[in-house]
Short mmCIF file of C-alpha atoms and ligand atoms in Angstrom, two decimals:
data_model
loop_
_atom_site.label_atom_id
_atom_site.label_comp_id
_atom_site.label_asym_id
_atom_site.label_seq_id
_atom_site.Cartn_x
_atom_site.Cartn_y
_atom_site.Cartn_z
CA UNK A 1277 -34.79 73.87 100.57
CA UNK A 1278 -37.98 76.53 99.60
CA UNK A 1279 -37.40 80.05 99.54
CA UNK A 1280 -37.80 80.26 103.14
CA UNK A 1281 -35.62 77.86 104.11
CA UNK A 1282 -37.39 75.80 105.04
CA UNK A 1283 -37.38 71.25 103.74
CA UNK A 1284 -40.43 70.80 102.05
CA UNK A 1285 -40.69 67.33 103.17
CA UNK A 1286 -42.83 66.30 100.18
CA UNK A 1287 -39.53 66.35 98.55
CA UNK A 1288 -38.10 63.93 100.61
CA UNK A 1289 -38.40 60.11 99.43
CA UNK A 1290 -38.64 57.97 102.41
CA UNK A 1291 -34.54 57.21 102.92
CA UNK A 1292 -34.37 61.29 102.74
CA UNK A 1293 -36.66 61.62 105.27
CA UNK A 1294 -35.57 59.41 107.66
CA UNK A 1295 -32.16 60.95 107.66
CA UNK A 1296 -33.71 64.85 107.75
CA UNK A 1297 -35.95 63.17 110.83
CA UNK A 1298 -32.87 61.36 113.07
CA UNK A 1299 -29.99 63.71 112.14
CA UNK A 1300 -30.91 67.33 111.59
CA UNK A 1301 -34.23 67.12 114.45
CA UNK A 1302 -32.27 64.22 116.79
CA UNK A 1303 -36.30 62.26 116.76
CA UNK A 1304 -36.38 58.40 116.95
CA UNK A 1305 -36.66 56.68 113.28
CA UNK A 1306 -40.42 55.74 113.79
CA UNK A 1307 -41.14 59.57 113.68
CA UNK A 1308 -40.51 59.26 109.82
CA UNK A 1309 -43.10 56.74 109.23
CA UNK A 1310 -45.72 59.07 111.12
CA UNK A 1311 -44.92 62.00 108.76
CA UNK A 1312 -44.61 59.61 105.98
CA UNK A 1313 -47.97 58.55 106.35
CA UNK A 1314 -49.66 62.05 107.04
CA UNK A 1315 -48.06 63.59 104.26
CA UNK A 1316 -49.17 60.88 101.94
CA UNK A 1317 -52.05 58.61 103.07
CA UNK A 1318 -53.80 61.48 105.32
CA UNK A 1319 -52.88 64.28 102.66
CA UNK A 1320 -51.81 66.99 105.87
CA UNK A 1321 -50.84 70.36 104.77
CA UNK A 1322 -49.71 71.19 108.08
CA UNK A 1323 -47.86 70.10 111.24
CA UNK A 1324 -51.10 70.99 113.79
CA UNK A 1325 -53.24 68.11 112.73
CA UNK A 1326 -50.71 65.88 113.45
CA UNK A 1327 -51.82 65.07 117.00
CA UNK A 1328 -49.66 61.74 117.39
CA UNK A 1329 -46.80 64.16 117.46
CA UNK A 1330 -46.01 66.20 121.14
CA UNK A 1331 -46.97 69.72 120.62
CA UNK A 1332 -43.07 70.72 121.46
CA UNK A 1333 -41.94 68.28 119.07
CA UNK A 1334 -44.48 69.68 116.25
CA UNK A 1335 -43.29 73.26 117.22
CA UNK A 1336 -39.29 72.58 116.52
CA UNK A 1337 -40.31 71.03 113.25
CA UNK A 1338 -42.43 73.77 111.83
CA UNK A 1339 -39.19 76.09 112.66
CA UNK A 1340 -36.82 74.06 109.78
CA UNK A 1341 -39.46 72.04 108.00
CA UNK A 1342 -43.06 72.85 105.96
CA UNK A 1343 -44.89 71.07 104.15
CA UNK A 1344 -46.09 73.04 100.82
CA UNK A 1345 -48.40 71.32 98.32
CA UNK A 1346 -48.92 73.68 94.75
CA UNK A 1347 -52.00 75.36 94.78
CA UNK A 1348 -55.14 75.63 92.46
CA UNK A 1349 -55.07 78.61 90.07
CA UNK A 1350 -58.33 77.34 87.61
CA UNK A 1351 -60.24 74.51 87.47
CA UNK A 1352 -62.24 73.60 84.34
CA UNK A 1353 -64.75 70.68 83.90
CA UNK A 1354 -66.20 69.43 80.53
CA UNK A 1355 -68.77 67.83 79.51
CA UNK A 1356 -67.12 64.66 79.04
CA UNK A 1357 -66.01 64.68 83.00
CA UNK A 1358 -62.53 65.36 82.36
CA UNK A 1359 -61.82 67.68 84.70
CA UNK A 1360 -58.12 70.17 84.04
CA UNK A 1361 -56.40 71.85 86.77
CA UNK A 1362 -53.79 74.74 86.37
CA UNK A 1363 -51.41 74.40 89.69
CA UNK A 1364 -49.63 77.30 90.81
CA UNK A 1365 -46.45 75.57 92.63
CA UNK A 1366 -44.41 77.80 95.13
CA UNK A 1367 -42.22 80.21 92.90
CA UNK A 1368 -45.55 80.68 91.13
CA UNK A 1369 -44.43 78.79 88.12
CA UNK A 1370 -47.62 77.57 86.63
CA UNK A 1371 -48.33 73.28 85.52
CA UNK A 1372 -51.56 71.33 84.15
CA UNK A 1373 -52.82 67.76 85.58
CA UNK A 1374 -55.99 66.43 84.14
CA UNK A 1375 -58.28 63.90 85.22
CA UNK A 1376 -59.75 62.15 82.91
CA UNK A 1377 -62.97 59.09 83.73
CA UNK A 1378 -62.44 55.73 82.78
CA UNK A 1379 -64.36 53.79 80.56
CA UNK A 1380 -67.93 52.80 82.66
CA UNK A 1381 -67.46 50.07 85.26
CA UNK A 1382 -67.76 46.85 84.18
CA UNK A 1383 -70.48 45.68 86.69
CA UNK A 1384 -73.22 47.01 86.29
CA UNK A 1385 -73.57 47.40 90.51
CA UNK A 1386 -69.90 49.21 90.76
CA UNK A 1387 -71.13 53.02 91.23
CA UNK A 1388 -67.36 54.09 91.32
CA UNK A 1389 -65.49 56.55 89.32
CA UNK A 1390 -62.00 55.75 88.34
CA UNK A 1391 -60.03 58.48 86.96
CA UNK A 1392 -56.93 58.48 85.17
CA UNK A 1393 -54.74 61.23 86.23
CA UNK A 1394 -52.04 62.93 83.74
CA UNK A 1395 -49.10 64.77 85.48
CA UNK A 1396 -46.74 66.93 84.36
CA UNK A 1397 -42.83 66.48 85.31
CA UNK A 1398 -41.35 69.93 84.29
CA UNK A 1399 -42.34 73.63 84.21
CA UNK A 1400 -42.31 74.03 80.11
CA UNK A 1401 -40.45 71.41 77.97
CA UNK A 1402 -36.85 72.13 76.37
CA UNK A 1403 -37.69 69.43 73.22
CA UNK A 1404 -39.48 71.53 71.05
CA UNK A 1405 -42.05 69.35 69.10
CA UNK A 1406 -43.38 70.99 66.47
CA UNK A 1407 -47.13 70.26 67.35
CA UNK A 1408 -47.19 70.52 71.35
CA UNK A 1409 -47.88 73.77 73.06
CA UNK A 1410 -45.54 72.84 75.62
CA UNK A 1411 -43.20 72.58 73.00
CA UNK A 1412 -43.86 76.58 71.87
CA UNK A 1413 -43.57 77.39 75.85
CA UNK A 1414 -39.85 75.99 76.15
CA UNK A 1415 -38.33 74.80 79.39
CA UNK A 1416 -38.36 76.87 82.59
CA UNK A 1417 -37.54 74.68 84.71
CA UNK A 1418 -37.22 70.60 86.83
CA UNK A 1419 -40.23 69.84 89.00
CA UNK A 1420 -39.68 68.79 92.50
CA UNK A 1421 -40.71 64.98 93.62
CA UNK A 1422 -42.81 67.19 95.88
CA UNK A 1423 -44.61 68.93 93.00
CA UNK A 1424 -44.37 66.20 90.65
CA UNK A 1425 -46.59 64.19 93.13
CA UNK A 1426 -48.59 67.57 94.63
CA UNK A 1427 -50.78 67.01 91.87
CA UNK A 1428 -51.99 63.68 92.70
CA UNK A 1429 -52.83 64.96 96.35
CA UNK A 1430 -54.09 67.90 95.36
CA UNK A 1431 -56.42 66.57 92.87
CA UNK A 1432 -57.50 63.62 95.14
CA UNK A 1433 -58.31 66.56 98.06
CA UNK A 1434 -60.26 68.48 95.46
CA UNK A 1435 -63.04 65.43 94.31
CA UNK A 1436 -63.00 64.42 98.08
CA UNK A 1437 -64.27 68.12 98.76
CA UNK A 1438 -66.35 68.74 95.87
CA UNK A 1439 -67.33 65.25 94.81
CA UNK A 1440 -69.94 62.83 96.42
CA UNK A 1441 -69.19 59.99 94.76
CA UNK A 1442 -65.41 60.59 95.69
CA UNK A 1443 -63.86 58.77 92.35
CA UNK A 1444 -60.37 57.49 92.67
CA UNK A 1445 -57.48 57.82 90.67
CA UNK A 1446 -56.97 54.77 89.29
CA UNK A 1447 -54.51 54.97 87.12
CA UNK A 1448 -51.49 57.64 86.16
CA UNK A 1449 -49.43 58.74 83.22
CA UNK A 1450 -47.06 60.92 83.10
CA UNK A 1451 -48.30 62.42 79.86
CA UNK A 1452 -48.35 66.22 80.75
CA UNK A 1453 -46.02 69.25 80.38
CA UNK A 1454 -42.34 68.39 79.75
CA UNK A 1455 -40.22 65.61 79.05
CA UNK A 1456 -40.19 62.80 82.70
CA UNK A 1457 -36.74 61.02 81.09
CA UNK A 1458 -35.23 64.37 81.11
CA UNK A 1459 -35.87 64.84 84.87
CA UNK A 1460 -35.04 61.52 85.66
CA UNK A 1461 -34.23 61.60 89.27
CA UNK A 1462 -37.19 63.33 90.56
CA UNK A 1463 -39.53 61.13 88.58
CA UNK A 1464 -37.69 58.29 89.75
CA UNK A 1465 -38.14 59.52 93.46
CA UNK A 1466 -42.03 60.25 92.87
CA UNK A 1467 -42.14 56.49 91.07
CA UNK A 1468 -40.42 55.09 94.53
CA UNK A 1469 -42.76 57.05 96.68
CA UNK A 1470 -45.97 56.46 94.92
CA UNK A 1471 -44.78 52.59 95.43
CA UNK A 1472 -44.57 52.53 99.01
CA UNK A 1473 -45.72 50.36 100.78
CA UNK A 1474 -46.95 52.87 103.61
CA UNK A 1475 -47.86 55.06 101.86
CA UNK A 1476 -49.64 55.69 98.51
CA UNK A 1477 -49.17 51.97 98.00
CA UNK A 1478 -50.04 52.57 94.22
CA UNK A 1479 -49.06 49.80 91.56
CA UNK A 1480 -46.33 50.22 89.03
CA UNK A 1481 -48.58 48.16 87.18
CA UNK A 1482 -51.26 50.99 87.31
CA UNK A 1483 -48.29 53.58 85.79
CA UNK A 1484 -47.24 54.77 82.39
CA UNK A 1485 -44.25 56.94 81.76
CA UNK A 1486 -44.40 58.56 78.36
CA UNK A 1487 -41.40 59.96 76.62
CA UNK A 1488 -40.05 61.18 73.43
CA UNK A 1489 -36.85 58.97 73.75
CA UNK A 1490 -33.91 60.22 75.57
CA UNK A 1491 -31.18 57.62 75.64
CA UNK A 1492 -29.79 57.39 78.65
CA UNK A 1493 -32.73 58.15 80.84
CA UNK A 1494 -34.50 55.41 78.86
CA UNK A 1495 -31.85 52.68 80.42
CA UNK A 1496 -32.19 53.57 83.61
CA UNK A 1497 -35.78 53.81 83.69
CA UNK A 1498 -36.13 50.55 82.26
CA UNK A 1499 -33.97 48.64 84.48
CA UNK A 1500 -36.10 49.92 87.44
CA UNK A 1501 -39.75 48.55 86.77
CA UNK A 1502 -41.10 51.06 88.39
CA UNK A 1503 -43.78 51.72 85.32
CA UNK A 1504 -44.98 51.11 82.00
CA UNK A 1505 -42.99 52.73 78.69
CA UNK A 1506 -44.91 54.68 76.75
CA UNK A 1507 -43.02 55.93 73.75
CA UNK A 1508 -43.82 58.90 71.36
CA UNK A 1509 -43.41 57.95 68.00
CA UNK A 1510 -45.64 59.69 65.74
CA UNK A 1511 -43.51 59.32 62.83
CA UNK A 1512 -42.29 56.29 61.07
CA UNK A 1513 -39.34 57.54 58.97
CA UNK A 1514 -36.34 59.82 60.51
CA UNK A 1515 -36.57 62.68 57.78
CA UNK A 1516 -40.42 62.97 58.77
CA UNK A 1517 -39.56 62.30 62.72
CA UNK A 1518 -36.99 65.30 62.26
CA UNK A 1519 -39.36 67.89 60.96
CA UNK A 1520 -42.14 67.07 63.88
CA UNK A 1521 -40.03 66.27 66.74
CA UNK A 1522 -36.72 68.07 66.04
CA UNK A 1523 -34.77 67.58 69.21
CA UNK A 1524 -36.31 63.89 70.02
CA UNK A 1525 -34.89 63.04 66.68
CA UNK A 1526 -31.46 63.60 67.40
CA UNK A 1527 -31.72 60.12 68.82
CA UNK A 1528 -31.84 58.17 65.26
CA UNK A 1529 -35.21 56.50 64.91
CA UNK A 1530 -33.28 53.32 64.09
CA UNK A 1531 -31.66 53.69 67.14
CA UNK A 1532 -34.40 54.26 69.32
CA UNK A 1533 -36.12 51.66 67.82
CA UNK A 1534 -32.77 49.00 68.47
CA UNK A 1535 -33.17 50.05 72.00
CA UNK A 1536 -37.07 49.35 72.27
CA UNK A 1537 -36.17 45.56 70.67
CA UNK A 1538 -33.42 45.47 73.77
CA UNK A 1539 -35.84 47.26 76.65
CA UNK A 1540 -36.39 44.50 79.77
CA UNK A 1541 -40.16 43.87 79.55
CA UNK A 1542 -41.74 41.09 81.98
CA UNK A 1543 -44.16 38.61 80.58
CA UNK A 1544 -47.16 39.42 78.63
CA UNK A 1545 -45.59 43.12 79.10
CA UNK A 1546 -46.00 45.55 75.70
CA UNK A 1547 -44.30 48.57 75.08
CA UNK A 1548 -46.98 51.51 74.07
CA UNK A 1549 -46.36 53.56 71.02
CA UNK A 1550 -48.48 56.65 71.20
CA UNK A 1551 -48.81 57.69 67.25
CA UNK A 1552 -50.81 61.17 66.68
CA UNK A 1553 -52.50 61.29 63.66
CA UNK A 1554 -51.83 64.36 61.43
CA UNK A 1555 -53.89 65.30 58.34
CA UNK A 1556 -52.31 64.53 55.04
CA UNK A 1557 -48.50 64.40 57.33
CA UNK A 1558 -48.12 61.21 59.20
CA UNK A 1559 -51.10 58.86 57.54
CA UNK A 1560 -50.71 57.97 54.21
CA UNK A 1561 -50.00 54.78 52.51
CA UNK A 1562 -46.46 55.04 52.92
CA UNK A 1563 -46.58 55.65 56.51
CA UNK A 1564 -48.73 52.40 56.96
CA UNK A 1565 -45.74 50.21 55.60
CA UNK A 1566 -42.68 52.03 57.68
CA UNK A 1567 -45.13 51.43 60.80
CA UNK A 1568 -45.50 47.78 59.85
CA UNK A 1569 -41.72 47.43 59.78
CA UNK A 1570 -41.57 48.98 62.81
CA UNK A 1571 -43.99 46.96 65.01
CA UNK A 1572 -42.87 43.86 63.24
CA UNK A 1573 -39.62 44.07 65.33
CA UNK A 1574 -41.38 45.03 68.55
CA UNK A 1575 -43.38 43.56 71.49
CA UNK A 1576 -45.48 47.23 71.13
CA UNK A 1577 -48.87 48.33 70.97
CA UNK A 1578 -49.73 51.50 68.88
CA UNK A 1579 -52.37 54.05 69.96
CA UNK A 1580 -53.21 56.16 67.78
CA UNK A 1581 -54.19 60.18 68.87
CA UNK A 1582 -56.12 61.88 66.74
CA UNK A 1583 -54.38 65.53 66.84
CA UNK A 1584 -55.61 67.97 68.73
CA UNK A 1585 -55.50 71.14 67.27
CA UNK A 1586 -53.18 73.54 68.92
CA UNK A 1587 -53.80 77.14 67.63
CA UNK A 1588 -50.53 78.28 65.51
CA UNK A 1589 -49.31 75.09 64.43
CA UNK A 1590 -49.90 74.54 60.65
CA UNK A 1591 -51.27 70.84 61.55
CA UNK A 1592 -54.97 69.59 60.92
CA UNK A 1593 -56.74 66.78 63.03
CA UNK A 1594 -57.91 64.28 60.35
CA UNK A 1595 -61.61 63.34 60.02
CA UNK A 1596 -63.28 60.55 61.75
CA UNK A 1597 -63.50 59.03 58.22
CA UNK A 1598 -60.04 59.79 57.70
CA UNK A 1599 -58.97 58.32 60.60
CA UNK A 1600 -60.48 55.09 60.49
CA UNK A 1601 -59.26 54.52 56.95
CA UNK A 1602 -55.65 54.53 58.80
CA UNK A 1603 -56.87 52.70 60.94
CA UNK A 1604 -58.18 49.75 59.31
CA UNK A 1605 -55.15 49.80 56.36
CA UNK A 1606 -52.67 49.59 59.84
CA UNK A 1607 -55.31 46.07 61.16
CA UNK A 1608 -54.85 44.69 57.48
CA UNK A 1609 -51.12 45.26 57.92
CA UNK A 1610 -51.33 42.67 61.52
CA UNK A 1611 -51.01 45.79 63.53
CA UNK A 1612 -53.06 46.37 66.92
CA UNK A 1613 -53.31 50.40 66.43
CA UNK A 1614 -56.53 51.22 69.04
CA UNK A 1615 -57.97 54.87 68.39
CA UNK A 1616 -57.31 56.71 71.48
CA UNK A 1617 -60.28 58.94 71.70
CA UNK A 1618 -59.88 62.98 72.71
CA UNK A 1619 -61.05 63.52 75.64
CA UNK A 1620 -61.73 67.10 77.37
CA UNK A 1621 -61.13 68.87 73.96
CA UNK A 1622 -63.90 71.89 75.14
CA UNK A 1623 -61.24 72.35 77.62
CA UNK A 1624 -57.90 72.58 75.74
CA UNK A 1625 -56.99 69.67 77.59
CA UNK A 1626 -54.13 68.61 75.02
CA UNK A 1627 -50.35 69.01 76.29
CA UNK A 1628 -49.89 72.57 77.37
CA UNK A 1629 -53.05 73.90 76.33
CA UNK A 1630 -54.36 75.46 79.31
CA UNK A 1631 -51.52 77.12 80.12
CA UNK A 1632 -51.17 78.34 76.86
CA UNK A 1633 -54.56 80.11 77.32
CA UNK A 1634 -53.87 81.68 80.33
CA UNK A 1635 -50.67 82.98 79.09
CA UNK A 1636 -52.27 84.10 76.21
CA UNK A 1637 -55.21 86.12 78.13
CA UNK A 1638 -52.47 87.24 80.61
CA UNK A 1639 -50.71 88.85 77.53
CA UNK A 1640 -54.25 90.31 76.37
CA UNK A 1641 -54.26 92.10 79.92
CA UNK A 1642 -51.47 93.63 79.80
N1 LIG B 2242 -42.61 64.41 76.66
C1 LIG B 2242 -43.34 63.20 76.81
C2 LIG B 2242 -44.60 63.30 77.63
C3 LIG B 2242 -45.45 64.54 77.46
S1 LIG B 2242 -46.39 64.72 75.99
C4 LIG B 2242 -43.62 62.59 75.45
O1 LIG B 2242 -43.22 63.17 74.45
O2 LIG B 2242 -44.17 61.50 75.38
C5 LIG B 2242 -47.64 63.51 76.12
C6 LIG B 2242 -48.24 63.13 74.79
O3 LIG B 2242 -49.12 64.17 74.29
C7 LIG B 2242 -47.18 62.91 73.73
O4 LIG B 2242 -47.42 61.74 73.01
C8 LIG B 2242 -47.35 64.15 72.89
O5 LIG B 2242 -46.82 63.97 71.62
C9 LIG B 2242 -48.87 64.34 72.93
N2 LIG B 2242 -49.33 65.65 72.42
C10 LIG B 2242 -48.69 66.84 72.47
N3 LIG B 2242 -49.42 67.79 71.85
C11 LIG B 2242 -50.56 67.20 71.42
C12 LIG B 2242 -51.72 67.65 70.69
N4 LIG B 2242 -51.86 68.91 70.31
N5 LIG B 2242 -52.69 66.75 70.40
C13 LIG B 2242 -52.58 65.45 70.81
N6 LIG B 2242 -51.53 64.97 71.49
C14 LIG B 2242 -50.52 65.83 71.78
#
């Protein structure tokens, strides 16, 4: 229910609608196929386009259902082509989604743009990492499925609008604000949905979930195959883990790590372990032996982030020279670490940042 009352279908996975469509309007089951496929393959905002409907049977529905995308509250583009949206959802709550371009096409014919998109899964995050700006914000509150997967539809409405080479979202992560394990079901609803058949017909193969480690969520999610594991590690010892990530660490490193060795991957599948690089904190010597334990006992990959700096933190990105020494002591240890380069950075497109700003300016306003 919204505030007035009203379903949102775009919270409804398919099962959900089906039932809202044959029990509470007394329509035929095919009916939630049509409004399946105009919510999510034609991208309707309304009931009035939807001319495959009768007009009387369109009327009844617009008196107990809507169908309420967030809406864009700033749009910034940088240099790079990463492009960040702030999304004001219904309660006026505000999120961040960024686009980011993929590498350049391989052919050298293929004009297209893919994008990678990065969605956010709650309204602030309740874990506190010592680094993130989300982090600083603290949790407000659960996205909706509806929300959760407003971003992808608004974002793909905005480049069709504004962009003539129309890129397409390629790929997704859930890398934004907040903590996807910790609202499991609704990111397992959007994962479902974004699967269909019918619908977005998107690959699992083609999505990462990225979390700090909650146990039980972390089952779950793995038993379903519904996307890649990413895993934020970005420290290799649990004394160091504790000061950075202080509520992510209440899981034992040794036990997360126990539960990566048991986590149901299919063939040639890797989990990712996303490892942000902090001056003079997480990349010394020392750090380049615990990591080397670690991967040893996994099927991973590490990415490395260079930090982005996040204004209040006491944390330095480290040089590009500084970096690359890391980097290359981590290759001579028989680890695959890949530099994961910043993208958007003129554009505070790191976790939270954006939001932070406007909050920030808001404050300056008042
Ligand atoms: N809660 C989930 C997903 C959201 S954060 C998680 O922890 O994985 C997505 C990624 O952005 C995480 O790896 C997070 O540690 C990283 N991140 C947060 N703040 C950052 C910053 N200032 N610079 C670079 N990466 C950052």
């Amino acid at each position: 229910m919204t505030v007035s009352g009203k379903v949102n279908l775009c919270d409804l996975p398919y099962s959900a609608l089906e039932r809202f469509v044959v029990e509470e309007m007394g329509f035929k089951k095919f009916r939630a196929l049509q409004l399946w496929q105009w919510i999510w393959v034609k991208n309707a905002s309304g009931f009035e386009v939807m001319t495959d409907i009768s007009q009387s049977d369109r009327a009844r529905l617009a008196e107990l259902a809507d169908i309420r995308w967030p809406s864009i509250a700033d749009v910034r583009v940088s240099s790079d082509g990463t492009t960040k949206f702030l999304l004001s959802l219904t309660d006026g709550e505000l999120v961040e989604t960024v686009l980011i371009p993929s590498d350049a096409p391989k052919r050298p014919n293929d004009l297209s743009v893919r994008m990678t998109q990065c969605v956010s899964t709650q309204v602030g995050c309740a874990m506190a990492c010592s680094f993130c700006s989300t982090g600083r914000l603290g949790f407000r509150r659960n996205m909706t499925m509806g929300e959760i997967l407003g971003q992808v539809q608004v974002a793909r409405a905005y480049m069709h609008d504004t962009q003539p080479e129309r890129p397409v979202i390629r790929n997704l992560v859930y890398m934004g604000m907040g903590e996807p394990l910790l609202n499991l079901s609704a990111v397992m609803d959007s994962l479902r949905t974004l699967e269909h058949p019918k619908g977005l017909a998107f690959s699992p193969r083609r999505i990462t979930v990225s979390t700090c480690g909650i146990e039980a969520g972390m089952r779950e999610f793995g038993d379903s195959g519904l996307a890649f594991l990413a895993v934020s590690l970005h420290a290799p010892n649990q004394p160091l883990r504790e000061k950075l990530m202080p509520r992510a660490a209440h899981w034992p490193l040794e036990s997360l790590i126990s539960a990566l060795e048991a986590y149901p991957l299919k063939t040639r599948e890797r989990i990712t372990l996303e490892y942000l690089v902090i001056a003079g904190v997480n990349d010394q010597a020392e750090h380049v032996k615990q990591l080397a334990r670690i991967c040893a006992r996994l099927k991973a990959k590490l990415n490395l982030i260079p930090y982005n700096p996040t204004p209040g933190t006491p944390y330095q990105a480290p040089t590009p020279e500084e970096l690359l020494r890391f980097e290359k002591a981590l290759w001579a240890k028989g680890i695959t670490a890949i530099v994961r380069k910043s993208k958007g950075q003129d554009i505070e497109a790191a976790c939270g940042q954006l939001r932070a700003a406007h909050d920030a300016a808001l404050a300056e306003e008042r």
